[in-house]
Amino acid sequence: MRVQQTMNLNKDQAHNIASVLAEALPYIQRFAGKTIVVKYGGNAMTEDTLMEGFARDIVLMKLVGMNPVVVHGGGPQIGSLLARIGKESKFVEGMRVTDEETMDVVEMVLGGLVNKEIVNLIHRHGGNSVGLTGKDGNLIMAKKLKISKNTPGIDAPEIIDLGHVGEVEKINTGVIDMLIQGDFIPVIAPVGVGKDGHSYNINADLVAGKVAEALKAEKLMLLTNTAGLLNKQGDLLTGLNSQSVDALIADGTIYGGMLPKIQCALDAVNNGVTSAHIVDGRVEHAVMLEVFTDEGVGTLITAE
């Protein structure tokens, strides 16, 4: 005879569990059928506990009726493989200089190793996902990114060639729509393709933002290695809009690496995405906490 052992909860534990479930219910109802684009990167993609938590969060979102779409980075993994083959990583204004050989490594790491690792992780936690790069179904049409630098004493700005670094020209959502309708979770590597057939390495935050815009997503979530946007006293800022973001840029609160991330979020909400969130990916189950709780774990940005 089989005896089932159970653990009895005390009243406080039972109340806490019931409160959590009750708090989540209105969010499940509100976001059912809605698309949520999550940019996955940083510590959340390299620490085992955080990786497992992320996969569970994404699978849970799908099971309760939401449509998560994952866009991932992979800079550290690219740098590691380049170092192993004896090739130095070079950066200009935070962007990786990407020659032909480096582009081969980028495609191998992002479209192969990292992408399939995330797909496998989601599968292990009960989800169904399909990995893509921007070259599949012409998903991410790209063009070469051109940046210029003003040098004192020189009248014309200097044009800096970053090689196969691109920017998004167009997102073709057909393949994503097909996967969502088939009950799959799309996992997208930020490699685009140009009209000339050349591959381009694109910043994952920017790809996530453009994908969210093209899908008219309910939310864009950018996982990062900070608590969110902090003021000069180190306090978390949230509930921001275009005007408050402009003021924070002007007074120097938003600067450096946070500036393009905030700009990406702002562009998304100004182009049809309901809300954008800069989320602390170092917090276990950060995605779940941001979607299913009142407080969240990051900075919220809306159009108004």
PDB file of C-alpha atoms in Angstrom:
ATOM      1  CA  MET A   1       0.000   0.000   0.000  1.00  0.00           C
ATOM      2  CA  ARG A   2       1.303   3.466  -0.937  1.00  0.00           C
ATOM      3  CA  VAL A   3       1.287   6.121   1.753  1.00  0.00           C
ATOM      4  CA  GLN A   4       1.303   9.746   0.600  1.00  0.00           C
ATOM      5  CA  GLN A   5       3.197  12.115   2.847  1.00  0.00           C
ATOM      6  CA  THR A   6       1.960  15.691   3.036  1.00  0.00           C
ATOM      7  CA  MET A   7       3.368  18.804   4.638  1.00  0.00           C
ATOM      8  CA  ASN A   8       0.799  20.738   6.649  1.00  0.00           C
ATOM      9  CA  LEU A   9       0.960  24.504   6.244  1.00  0.00           C
ATOM     10  CA  ASN A  10       0.402  26.725   9.235  1.00  0.00           C
ATOM     11  CA  LYS A  11      -2.137  29.534   8.948  1.00  0.00           C
ATOM     12  CA  ASP A  12       0.462  32.239   8.181  1.00  0.00           C
ATOM     13  CA  GLN A  13       2.041  30.202   5.383  1.00  0.00           C
ATOM     14  CA  ALA A  14      -1.347  29.384   3.891  1.00  0.00           C
ATOM     15  CA  HIS A  15      -2.386  33.044   4.062  1.00  0.00           C
ATOM     16  CA  ASN A  16       0.835  34.164   2.320  1.00  0.00           C
ATOM     17  CA  ILE A  17       0.382  31.665  -0.505  1.00  0.00           C
ATOM     18  CA  ALA A  18      -3.276  32.623  -0.936  1.00  0.00           C
ATOM     19  CA  SER A  19      -2.350  36.335  -0.981  1.00  0.00           C
ATOM     20  CA  VAL A  20       0.266  35.794  -3.698  1.00  0.00           C
ATOM     21  CA  LEU A  21      -2.165  33.855  -5.883  1.00  0.00           C
ATOM     22  CA  ALA A  22      -4.925  36.411  -5.334  1.00  0.00           C
ATOM     23  CA  GLU A  23      -2.577  39.275  -6.252  1.00  0.00           C
ATOM     24  CA  ALA A  24      -1.584  37.505  -9.469  1.00  0.00           C
ATOM     25  CA  LEU A  25      -5.148  36.837 -10.650  1.00  0.00           C
ATOM     26  CA  PRO A  26      -6.032  40.312 -12.018  1.00  0.00           C
ATOM     27  CA  TYR A  27      -2.733  40.427 -13.929  1.00  0.00           C
ATOM     28  CA  ILE A  28      -3.394  37.011 -15.457  1.00  0.00           C
ATOM     29  CA  GLN A  29      -6.816  38.244 -16.541  1.00  0.00           C
ATOM     30  CA  ARG A  30      -5.495  41.560 -17.832  1.00  0.00           C
ATOM     31  CA  PHE A  31      -2.620  40.148 -19.893  1.00  0.00           C
ATOM     32  CA  ALA A  32      -4.237  36.975 -21.216  1.00  0.00           C
ATOM     33  CA  GLY A  33      -3.789  36.928 -24.995  1.00  0.00           C
ATOM     34  CA  LYS A  34      -1.368  39.878 -24.882  1.00  0.00           C
ATOM     35  CA  THR A  35       2.196  39.820 -26.250  1.00  0.00           C
ATOM     36  CA  ILE A  36       5.091  40.516 -23.894  1.00  0.00           C
ATOM     37  CA  VAL A  37       8.586  40.906 -25.372  1.00  0.00           C
ATOM     38  CA  VAL A  38      11.433  40.096 -22.978  1.00  0.00           C
ATOM     39  CA  LYS A  39      15.056  40.973 -23.677  1.00  0.00           C
ATOM     40  CA  TYR A  40      17.102  38.311 -21.890  1.00  0.00           C
ATOM     41  CA  GLY A  41      20.724  38.981 -20.999  1.00  0.00           C
ATOM     42  CA  GLY A  42      23.242  39.888 -18.301  1.00  0.00           C
ATOM     43  CA  ASN A  43      23.509  37.869 -15.092  1.00  0.00           C
ATOM     44  CA  ALA A  44      20.101  36.313 -15.729  1.00  0.00           C
ATOM     45  CA  MET A  45      21.649  34.473 -18.685  1.00  0.00           C
ATOM     46  CA  THR A  46      24.841  33.291 -16.989  1.00  0.00           C
ATOM     47  CA  GLU A  47      23.901  32.246 -13.436  1.00  0.00           C
ATOM     48  CA  ASP A  48      22.242  28.819 -13.128  1.00  0.00           C
ATOM     49  CA  THR A  49      19.624  29.768 -10.507  1.00  0.00           C
ATOM     50  CA  LEU A  50      18.565  32.858 -12.438  1.00  0.00           C
ATOM     51  CA  MET A  51      18.459  30.935 -15.722  1.00  0.00           C
ATOM     52  CA  GLU A  52      16.185  28.279 -14.246  1.00  0.00           C
ATOM     53  CA  GLY A  53      13.933  30.947 -12.739  1.00  0.00           C
ATOM     54  CA  PHE A  54      13.724  32.819 -16.047  1.00  0.00           C
ATOM     55  CA  ALA A  55      12.671  29.685 -17.932  1.00  0.00           C
ATOM     56  CA  ARG A  56       9.965  28.885 -15.368  1.00  0.00           C
ATOM     57  CA  ASP A  57       8.652  32.457 -15.571  1.00  0.00           C
ATOM     58  CA  ILE A  58       8.404  32.344 -19.376  1.00  0.00           C
ATOM     59  CA  VAL A  59       6.684  28.944 -19.334  1.00  0.00           C
ATOM     60  CA  LEU A  60       4.225  30.116 -16.659  1.00  0.00           C
ATOM     61  CA  MET A  61       3.350  33.190 -18.712  1.00  0.00           C
ATOM     62  CA  LYS A  62       2.551  30.978 -21.692  1.00  0.00           C
ATOM     63  CA  LEU A  63       0.512  28.512 -19.630  1.00  0.00           C
ATOM     64  CA  VAL A  64      -1.755  31.258 -18.243  1.00  0.00           C
ATOM     65  CA  GLY A  65      -2.515  32.597 -21.718  1.00  0.00           C
ATOM     66  CA  MET A  66       0.109  35.283 -22.361  1.00  0.00           C
ATOM     67  CA  ASN A  67       2.330  35.335 -25.453  1.00  0.00           C
ATOM     68  CA  PRO A  68       5.961  35.794 -24.389  1.00  0.00           C
ATOM     69  CA  VAL A  69       8.567  36.527 -27.074  1.00  0.00           C
ATOM     70  CA  VAL A  70      12.220  36.279 -26.012  1.00  0.00           C
ATOM     71  CA  VAL A  71      15.052  38.284 -27.608  1.00  0.00           C
ATOM     72  CA  HIS A  72      18.475  37.443 -26.200  1.00  0.00           C
ATOM     73  CA  GLY A  73      21.977  38.850 -26.134  1.00  0.00           C
ATOM     74  CA  GLY A  74      25.256  37.001 -25.753  1.00  0.00           C
ATOM     75  CA  GLY A  75      28.132  39.481 -25.632  1.00  0.00           C
ATOM     76  CA  PRO A  76      30.167  37.671 -22.934  1.00  0.00           C
ATOM     77  CA  GLN A  77      29.832  34.357 -24.755  1.00  0.00           C
ATOM     78  CA  ILE A  78      30.994  35.953 -28.019  1.00  0.00           C
ATOM     79  CA  GLY A  79      33.959  37.543 -26.253  1.00  0.00           C
ATOM     80  CA  SER A  80      34.885  34.220 -24.643  1.00  0.00           C
ATOM     81  CA  LEU A  81      34.941  32.323 -27.936  1.00  0.00           C
ATOM     82  CA  LEU A  82      36.886  35.099 -29.680  1.00  0.00           C
ATOM     83  CA  ALA A  83      39.491  34.926 -26.896  1.00  0.00           C
ATOM     84  CA  ARG A  84      39.728  31.146 -27.281  1.00  0.00           C
ATOM     85  CA  ILE A  85      40.571  31.494 -30.986  1.00  0.00           C
ATOM     86  CA  GLY A  86      43.060  34.259 -30.221  1.00  0.00           C
ATOM     87  CA  LYS A  87      41.057  37.180 -31.609  1.00  0.00           C
ATOM     88  CA  GLU A  88      40.904  40.425 -29.661  1.00  0.00           C
ATOM     89  CA  SER A  89      37.530  42.053 -28.980  1.00  0.00           C
ATOM     90  CA  LYS A  90      37.407  45.718 -29.960  1.00  0.00           C
ATOM     91  CA  PHE A  91      34.671  48.165 -28.984  1.00  0.00           C
ATOM     92  CA  VAL A  92      33.763  51.672 -30.130  1.00  0.00           C
ATOM     93  CA  GLU A  93      31.209  53.552 -28.010  1.00  0.00           C
ATOM     94  CA  GLY A  94      30.125  50.262 -26.460  1.00  0.00           C
ATOM     95  CA  MET A  95      29.603  48.481 -29.794  1.00  0.00           C
ATOM     96  CA  ARG A  96      31.665  45.485 -30.892  1.00  0.00           C
ATOM     97  CA  VAL A  97      33.710  46.055 -34.032  1.00  0.00           C
ATOM     98  CA  THR A  98      32.579  43.156 -36.212  1.00  0.00           C
ATOM     99  CA  ASP A  99      34.731  42.148 -39.173  1.00  0.00           C
ATOM    100  CA  GLU A 100      33.979  39.095 -41.357  1.00  0.00           C
ATOM    101  CA  GLU A 101      35.658  36.606 -39.003  1.00  0.00           C
ATOM    102  CA  THR A 102      34.019  38.108 -35.921  1.00  0.00           C
ATOM    103  CA  MET A 103      30.626  38.011 -37.662  1.00  0.00           C
ATOM    104  CA  ASP A 104      31.061  34.278 -38.227  1.00  0.00           C
ATOM    105  CA  VAL A 105      31.664  33.862 -34.497  1.00  0.00           C
ATOM    106  CA  VAL A 106      28.682  36.092 -33.643  1.00  0.00           C
ATOM    107  CA  GLU A 107      26.363  33.979 -35.795  1.00  0.00           C
ATOM    108  CA  MET A 108      27.758  30.748 -34.377  1.00  0.00           C
ATOM    109  CA  VAL A 109      27.385  31.873 -30.756  1.00  0.00           C
ATOM    110  CA  LEU A 110      24.084  33.783 -30.934  1.00  0.00           C
ATOM    111  CA  GLY A 111      22.235  31.700 -33.518  1.00  0.00           C
ATOM    112  CA  GLY A 112      23.676  28.391 -32.403  1.00  0.00           C
ATOM    113  CA  LEU A 113      25.062  27.953 -28.902  1.00  0.00           C
ATOM    114  CA  VAL A 114      23.163  30.587 -26.910  1.00  0.00           C
ATOM    115  CA  ASN A 115      19.876  30.414 -28.804  1.00  0.00           C
ATOM    116  CA  LYS A 116      19.587  26.643 -28.582  1.00  0.00           C
ATOM    117  CA  GLU A 117      20.607  26.647 -24.918  1.00  0.00           C
ATOM    118  CA  ILE A 118      17.662  28.962 -24.133  1.00  0.00           C
ATOM    119  CA  VAL A 119      15.280  26.862 -26.245  1.00  0.00           C
ATOM    120  CA  ASN A 120      16.414  23.724 -24.423  1.00  0.00           C
ATOM    121  CA  LEU A 121      16.046  25.440 -21.045  1.00  0.00           C
ATOM    122  CA  ILE A 122      12.438  26.381 -21.809  1.00  0.00           C
ATOM    123  CA  HIS A 123      11.714  22.832 -23.014  1.00  0.00           C
ATOM    124  CA  ARG A 124      13.112  21.355 -19.801  1.00  0.00           C
ATOM    125  CA  HIS A 125      10.574  23.387 -17.826  1.00  0.00           C
ATOM    126  CA  GLY A 126       7.596  22.278 -19.867  1.00  0.00           C
ATOM    127  CA  GLY A 127       7.386  24.918 -22.587  1.00  0.00           C
ATOM    128  CA  ASN A 128       7.457  24.652 -26.373  1.00  0.00           C
ATOM    129  CA  SER A 129       9.832  27.092 -28.050  1.00  0.00           C
ATOM    130  CA  VAL A 130      11.474  27.652 -31.418  1.00  0.00           C
ATOM    131  CA  GLY A 131      14.799  29.414 -31.898  1.00  0.00           C
ATOM    132  CA  LEU A 132      15.296  31.950 -34.687  1.00  0.00           C
ATOM    133  CA  THR A 133      17.767  34.473 -35.960  1.00  0.00           C
ATOM    134  CA  GLY A 134      16.746  37.543 -37.912  1.00  0.00           C
ATOM    135  CA  LYS A 135      17.713  35.685 -41.082  1.00  0.00           C
ATOM    136  CA  ASP A 136      14.874  33.172 -40.677  1.00  0.00           C
ATOM    137  CA  GLY A 137      11.919  34.327 -42.769  1.00  0.00           C
ATOM    138  CA  ASN A 138      13.711  37.667 -43.243  1.00  0.00           C
ATOM    139  CA  LEU A 139      12.570  38.399 -39.691  1.00  0.00           C
ATOM    140  CA  ILE A 140      15.041  41.251 -39.066  1.00  0.00           C
ATOM    141  CA  MET A 141      15.870  43.332 -42.124  1.00  0.00           C
ATOM    142  CA  ALA A 142      18.939  45.397 -41.325  1.00  0.00           C
ATOM    143  CA  LYS A 143      21.285  47.971 -42.736  1.00  0.00           C
ATOM    144  CA  LYS A 144      24.832  48.903 -41.844  1.00  0.00           C
ATOM    145  CA  LEU A 145      25.059  51.164 -38.813  1.00  0.00           C
ATOM    146  CA  LYS A 146      26.961  54.361 -39.533  1.00  0.00           C
ATOM    147  CA  ILE A 147      28.298  56.424 -36.678  1.00  0.00           C
ATOM    148  CA  SER A 148      30.275  59.642 -36.797  1.00  0.00           C
ATOM    149  CA  LYS A 149      32.636  61.262 -34.333  1.00  0.00           C
ATOM    150  CA  ASN A 150      33.466  64.945 -34.070  1.00  0.00           C
ATOM    151  CA  THR A 151      37.180  65.534 -33.560  1.00  0.00           C
ATOM    152  CA  PRO A 152      38.480  68.931 -32.343  1.00  0.00           C
ATOM    153  CA  GLY A 153      40.300  70.771 -35.097  1.00  0.00           C
ATOM    154  CA  ILE A 154      38.622  68.813 -37.896  1.00  0.00           C
ATOM    155  CA  ASP A 155      35.668  70.403 -39.673  1.00  0.00           C
ATOM    156  CA  ALA A 156      33.977  67.278 -41.049  1.00  0.00           C
ATOM    157  CA  PRO A 157      32.927  64.505 -38.633  1.00  0.00           C
ATOM    158  CA  GLU A 158      34.922  61.275 -38.787  1.00  0.00           C
ATOM    159  CA  ILE A 159      32.919  58.291 -40.081  1.00  0.00           C
ATOM    160  CA  ILE A 160      33.692  55.188 -38.014  1.00  0.00           C
ATOM    161  CA  ASP A 161      33.394  51.806 -39.721  1.00  0.00           C
ATOM    162  CA  LEU A 162      32.250  49.108 -37.277  1.00  0.00           C
ATOM    163  CA  GLY A 163      32.090  46.411 -39.938  1.00  0.00           C
ATOM    164  CA  HIS A 164      29.043  44.127 -39.763  1.00  0.00           C
ATOM    165  CA  VAL A 165      27.255  46.116 -37.061  1.00  0.00           C
ATOM    166  CA  GLY A 166      23.727  46.940 -38.094  1.00  0.00           C
ATOM    167  CA  GLU A 167      20.524  48.667 -37.157  1.00  0.00           C
ATOM    168  CA  VAL A 168      16.972  47.454 -37.695  1.00  0.00           C
ATOM    169  CA  GLU A 169      15.332  48.598 -40.894  1.00  0.00           C
ATOM    170  CA  LYS A 170      12.194  46.454 -40.672  1.00  0.00           C
ATOM    171  CA  ILE A 171      10.725  43.614 -38.619  1.00  0.00           C
ATOM    172  CA  ASN A 172       8.705  41.065 -40.610  1.00  0.00           C
ATOM    173  CA  THR A 173       6.369  39.606 -38.009  1.00  0.00           C
ATOM    174  CA  GLY A 174       4.915  36.754 -40.105  1.00  0.00           C
ATOM    175  CA  VAL A 175       7.112  34.015 -38.682  1.00  0.00           C
ATOM    176  CA  ILE A 176       6.567  35.260 -35.099  1.00  0.00           C
ATOM    177  CA  ASP A 177       2.803  35.402 -35.594  1.00  0.00           C
ATOM    178  CA  MET A 178       2.840  31.871 -36.992  1.00  0.00           C
ATOM    179  CA  LEU A 179       4.743  30.543 -33.977  1.00  0.00           C
ATOM    180  CA  ILE A 180       2.495  32.324 -31.468  1.00  0.00           C
ATOM    181  CA  GLN A 181      -0.597  30.947 -33.209  1.00  0.00           C
ATOM    182  CA  GLY A 182       0.979  27.495 -33.034  1.00  0.00           C
ATOM    183  CA  ASP A 183       1.398  27.904 -29.256  1.00  0.00           C
ATOM    184  CA  PHE A 184       5.200  28.185 -29.436  1.00  0.00           C
ATOM    185  CA  ILE A 185       7.477  30.633 -27.617  1.00  0.00           C
ATOM    186  CA  PRO A 186       9.747  32.423 -30.144  1.00  0.00           C
ATOM    187  CA  VAL A 187      13.375  32.853 -29.034  1.00  0.00           C
ATOM    188  CA  ILE A 188      15.161  35.376 -31.256  1.00  0.00           C
ATOM    189  CA  ALA A 189      18.891  35.979 -31.725  1.00  0.00           C
ATOM    190  CA  PRO A 190      19.717  39.589 -32.742  1.00  0.00           C
ATOM    191  CA  VAL A 191      21.349  38.836 -36.089  1.00  0.00           C
ATOM    192  CA  GLY A 192      19.850  40.734 -39.017  1.00  0.00           C
ATOM    193  CA  VAL A 193      20.169  40.408 -42.769  1.00  0.00           C
ATOM    194  CA  GLY A 194      20.646  43.182 -45.300  1.00  0.00           C
ATOM    195  CA  LYS A 195      19.157  43.522 -48.771  1.00  0.00           C
ATOM    196  CA  ASP A 196      22.569  42.462 -50.059  1.00  0.00           C
ATOM    197  CA  GLY A 197      22.369  39.218 -48.058  1.00  0.00           C
ATOM    198  CA  HIS A 198      25.060  40.255 -45.571  1.00  0.00           C
ATOM    199  CA  SER A 199      24.637  39.418 -41.894  1.00  0.00           C
ATOM    200  CA  TYR A 200      24.628  42.139 -39.239  1.00  0.00           C
ATOM    201  CA  ASN A 201      25.271  42.066 -35.510  1.00  0.00           C
ATOM    202  CA  ILE A 202      22.618  44.231 -33.784  1.00  0.00           C
ATOM    203  CA  ASN A 203      22.234  45.350 -30.175  1.00  0.00           C
ATOM    204  CA  ALA A 204      19.717  43.022 -28.491  1.00  0.00           C
ATOM    205  CA  ASP A 205      17.922  45.839 -26.633  1.00  0.00           C
ATOM    206  CA  LEU A 206      17.264  47.613 -29.926  1.00  0.00           C
ATOM    207  CA  VAL A 207      16.004  44.438 -31.580  1.00  0.00           C
ATOM    208  CA  ALA A 208      13.691  43.724 -28.630  1.00  0.00           C
ATOM    209  CA  GLY A 209      12.313  47.259 -28.828  1.00  0.00           C
ATOM    210  CA  LYS A 210      11.669  47.056 -32.574  1.00  0.00           C
ATOM    211  CA  VAL A 211      10.086  43.600 -32.251  1.00  0.00           C
ATOM    212  CA  ALA A 212       7.806  44.947 -29.500  1.00  0.00           C
ATOM    213  CA  GLU A 213       6.830  47.903 -31.701  1.00  0.00           C
ATOM    214  CA  ALA A 214       6.106  45.694 -34.717  1.00  0.00           C
ATOM    215  CA  LEU A 215       3.960  43.320 -32.640  1.00  0.00           C
ATOM    216  CA  LYS A 216       2.204  46.202 -30.812  1.00  0.00           C
ATOM    217  CA  ALA A 217       3.160  44.392 -27.619  1.00  0.00           C
ATOM    218  CA  GLU A 218       1.540  45.037 -24.273  1.00  0.00           C
ATOM    219  CA  LYS A 219       4.928  45.132 -22.555  1.00  0.00           C
ATOM    220  CA  LEU A 220       8.612  45.397 -23.369  1.00  0.00           C
ATOM    221  CA  MET A 221      10.855  44.103 -20.575  1.00  0.00           C
ATOM    222  CA  LEU A 222      14.603  44.754 -20.679  1.00  0.00           C
ATOM    223  CA  LEU A 223      16.522  42.635 -18.168  1.00  0.00           C
ATOM    224  CA  THR A 224      19.640  44.375 -16.901  1.00  0.00           C
ATOM    225  CA  ASN A 225      22.284  44.064 -14.192  1.00  0.00           C
ATOM    226  CA  THR A 226      21.004  47.041 -12.200  1.00  0.00           C
ATOM    227  CA  ALA A 227      17.956  47.627 -10.017  1.00  0.00           C
ATOM    228  CA  GLY A 228      16.529  49.872 -12.753  1.00  0.00           C
ATOM    229  CA  LEU A 229      16.925  53.607 -13.201  1.00  0.00           C
ATOM    230  CA  LEU A 230      18.210  55.230 -10.018  1.00  0.00           C
ATOM    231  CA  ASN A 231      18.196  58.894  -9.055  1.00  0.00           C
ATOM    232  CA  LYS A 232      21.289  60.693  -7.772  1.00  0.00           C
ATOM    233  CA  GLN A 233      20.537  59.514  -4.240  1.00  0.00           C
ATOM    234  CA  GLY A 234      20.438  55.879  -5.362  1.00  0.00           C
ATOM    235  CA  ASP A 235      16.657  55.485  -5.095  1.00  0.00           C
ATOM    236  CA  LEU A 236      14.727  53.551  -7.733  1.00  0.00           C
ATOM    237  CA  LEU A 237      12.711  55.687 -10.148  1.00  0.00           C
ATOM    238  CA  THR A 238       9.548  54.355 -11.765  1.00  0.00           C
ATOM    239  CA  GLY A 239       6.337  55.606 -13.348  1.00  0.00           C
ATOM    240  CA  LEU A 240       8.272  57.678 -15.913  1.00  0.00           C
ATOM    241  CA  ASN A 241       7.036  59.207 -19.157  1.00  0.00           C
ATOM    242  CA  SER A 242       8.575  61.148 -22.055  1.00  0.00           C
ATOM    243  CA  GLN A 243       8.702  64.457 -20.203  1.00  0.00           C
ATOM    244  CA  SER A 244      10.232  63.065 -17.016  1.00  0.00           C
ATOM    245  CA  VAL A 245      12.802  61.058 -18.987  1.00  0.00           C
ATOM    246  CA  ASP A 246      13.841  64.179 -20.941  1.00  0.00           C
ATOM    247  CA  ALA A 247      14.270  66.063 -17.659  1.00  0.00           C
ATOM    248  CA  LEU A 248      16.394  63.243 -16.184  1.00  0.00           C
ATOM    249  CA  ILE A 249      18.623  63.223 -19.268  1.00  0.00           C
ATOM    250  CA  ALA A 250      19.014  66.999 -19.067  1.00  0.00           C
ATOM    251  CA  ASP A 251      20.052  66.975 -15.397  1.00  0.00           C
ATOM    252  CA  GLY A 252      22.526  64.104 -15.895  1.00  0.00           C
ATOM    253  CA  THR A 253      20.613  61.431 -13.962  1.00  0.00           C
ATOM    254  CA  ILE A 254      20.410  59.260 -17.089  1.00  0.00           C
ATOM    255  CA  TYR A 255      23.817  58.854 -18.709  1.00  0.00           C
ATOM    256  CA  GLY A 256      26.314  56.299 -20.043  1.00  0.00           C
ATOM    257  CA  GLY A 257      25.105  52.760 -20.690  1.00  0.00           C
ATOM    258  CA  MET A 258      21.643  53.417 -19.257  1.00  0.00           C
ATOM    259  CA  LEU A 259      20.942  56.148 -21.837  1.00  0.00           C
ATOM    260  CA  PRO A 260      20.463  53.904 -24.917  1.00  0.00           C
ATOM    261  CA  LYS A 261      18.439  51.406 -22.854  1.00  0.00           C
ATOM    262  CA  ILE A 262      16.054  54.116 -21.627  1.00  0.00           C
ATOM    263  CA  GLN A 263      15.853  55.598 -25.133  1.00  0.00           C
ATOM    264  CA  CYS A 264      14.968  52.158 -26.509  1.00  0.00           C
ATOM    265  CA  ALA A 265      12.174  51.813 -23.946  1.00  0.00           C
ATOM    266  CA  LEU A 266      10.912  55.328 -24.667  1.00  0.00           C
ATOM    267  CA  ASP A 267      10.893  54.739 -28.440  1.00  0.00           C
ATOM    268  CA  ALA A 268       8.848  51.582 -27.896  1.00  0.00           C
ATOM    269  CA  VAL A 269       6.117  53.244 -25.827  1.00  0.00           C
ATOM    270  CA  ASN A 270       5.985  56.171 -28.246  1.00  0.00           C
ATOM    271  CA  ASN A 271       5.381  53.694 -31.081  1.00  0.00           C
ATOM    272  CA  GLY A 272       2.509  51.598 -29.827  1.00  0.00           C
ATOM    273  CA  VAL A 273       3.878  49.492 -26.936  1.00  0.00           C
ATOM    274  CA  THR A 274       1.715  50.007 -23.840  1.00  0.00           C
ATOM    275  CA  SER A 275       4.548  49.991 -21.302  1.00  0.00           C
ATOM    276  CA  ALA A 276       8.272  49.311 -21.032  1.00  0.00           C
ATOM    277  CA  HIS A 277      10.163  48.054 -17.999  1.00  0.00           C
ATOM    278  CA  ILE A 278      13.852  48.144 -17.067  1.00  0.00           C
ATOM    279  CA  VAL A 279      13.989  45.030 -14.866  1.00  0.00           C
ATOM    280  CA  ASP A 280      16.640  43.843 -12.398  1.00  0.00           C
ATOM    281  CA  GLY A 281      17.644  40.505 -13.893  1.00  0.00           C
ATOM    282  CA  ARG A 282      19.770  39.700 -10.833  1.00  0.00           C
ATOM    283  CA  VAL A 283      16.573  39.062  -8.858  1.00  0.00           C
ATOM    284  CA  GLU A 284      15.349  35.468  -9.038  1.00  0.00           C
ATOM    285  CA  HIS A 285      12.020  35.234 -10.923  1.00  0.00           C
ATOM    286  CA  ALA A 286      12.330  38.919 -11.910  1.00  0.00           C
ATOM    287  CA  VAL A 287      10.036  38.465 -14.916  1.00  0.00           C
ATOM    288  CA  MET A 288       7.295  36.858 -12.824  1.00  0.00           C
ATOM    289  CA  LEU A 289       7.552  39.550 -10.157  1.00  0.00           C
ATOM    290  CA  GLU A 290       7.278  42.305 -12.760  1.00  0.00           C
ATOM    291  CA  VAL A 291       4.272  40.771 -14.526  1.00  0.00           C
ATOM    292  CA  PHE A 292       2.273  39.287 -11.636  1.00  0.00           C
ATOM    293  CA  THR A 293       2.762  41.657  -8.681  1.00  0.00           C
ATOM    294  CA  ASP A 294       1.772  45.212  -7.768  1.00  0.00           C
ATOM    295  CA  GLU A 295       5.272  46.489  -6.983  1.00  0.00           C
ATOM    296  CA  GLY A 296       7.428  44.874  -9.686  1.00  0.00           C
ATOM    297  CA  VAL A 297      11.220  44.930  -9.606  1.00  0.00           C
ATOM    298  CA  GLY A 298      12.275  47.739 -11.919  1.00  0.00           C
ATOM    299  CA  THR A 299      11.528  51.029 -13.668  1.00  0.00           C
ATOM    300  CA  LEU A 300       8.212  51.466 -15.503  1.00  0.00           C
ATOM    301  CA  ILE A 301       8.070  53.771 -18.535  1.00  0.00           C
ATOM    302  CA  THR A 302       4.905  54.788 -20.381  1.00  0.00           C
ATOM    303  CA  ALA A 303       4.129  57.262 -23.146  1.00  0.00           C
ATOM    304  CA  GLU A 304       2.153  59.632 -20.901  1.00  0.00           C
TER     305      GLU A 304
END
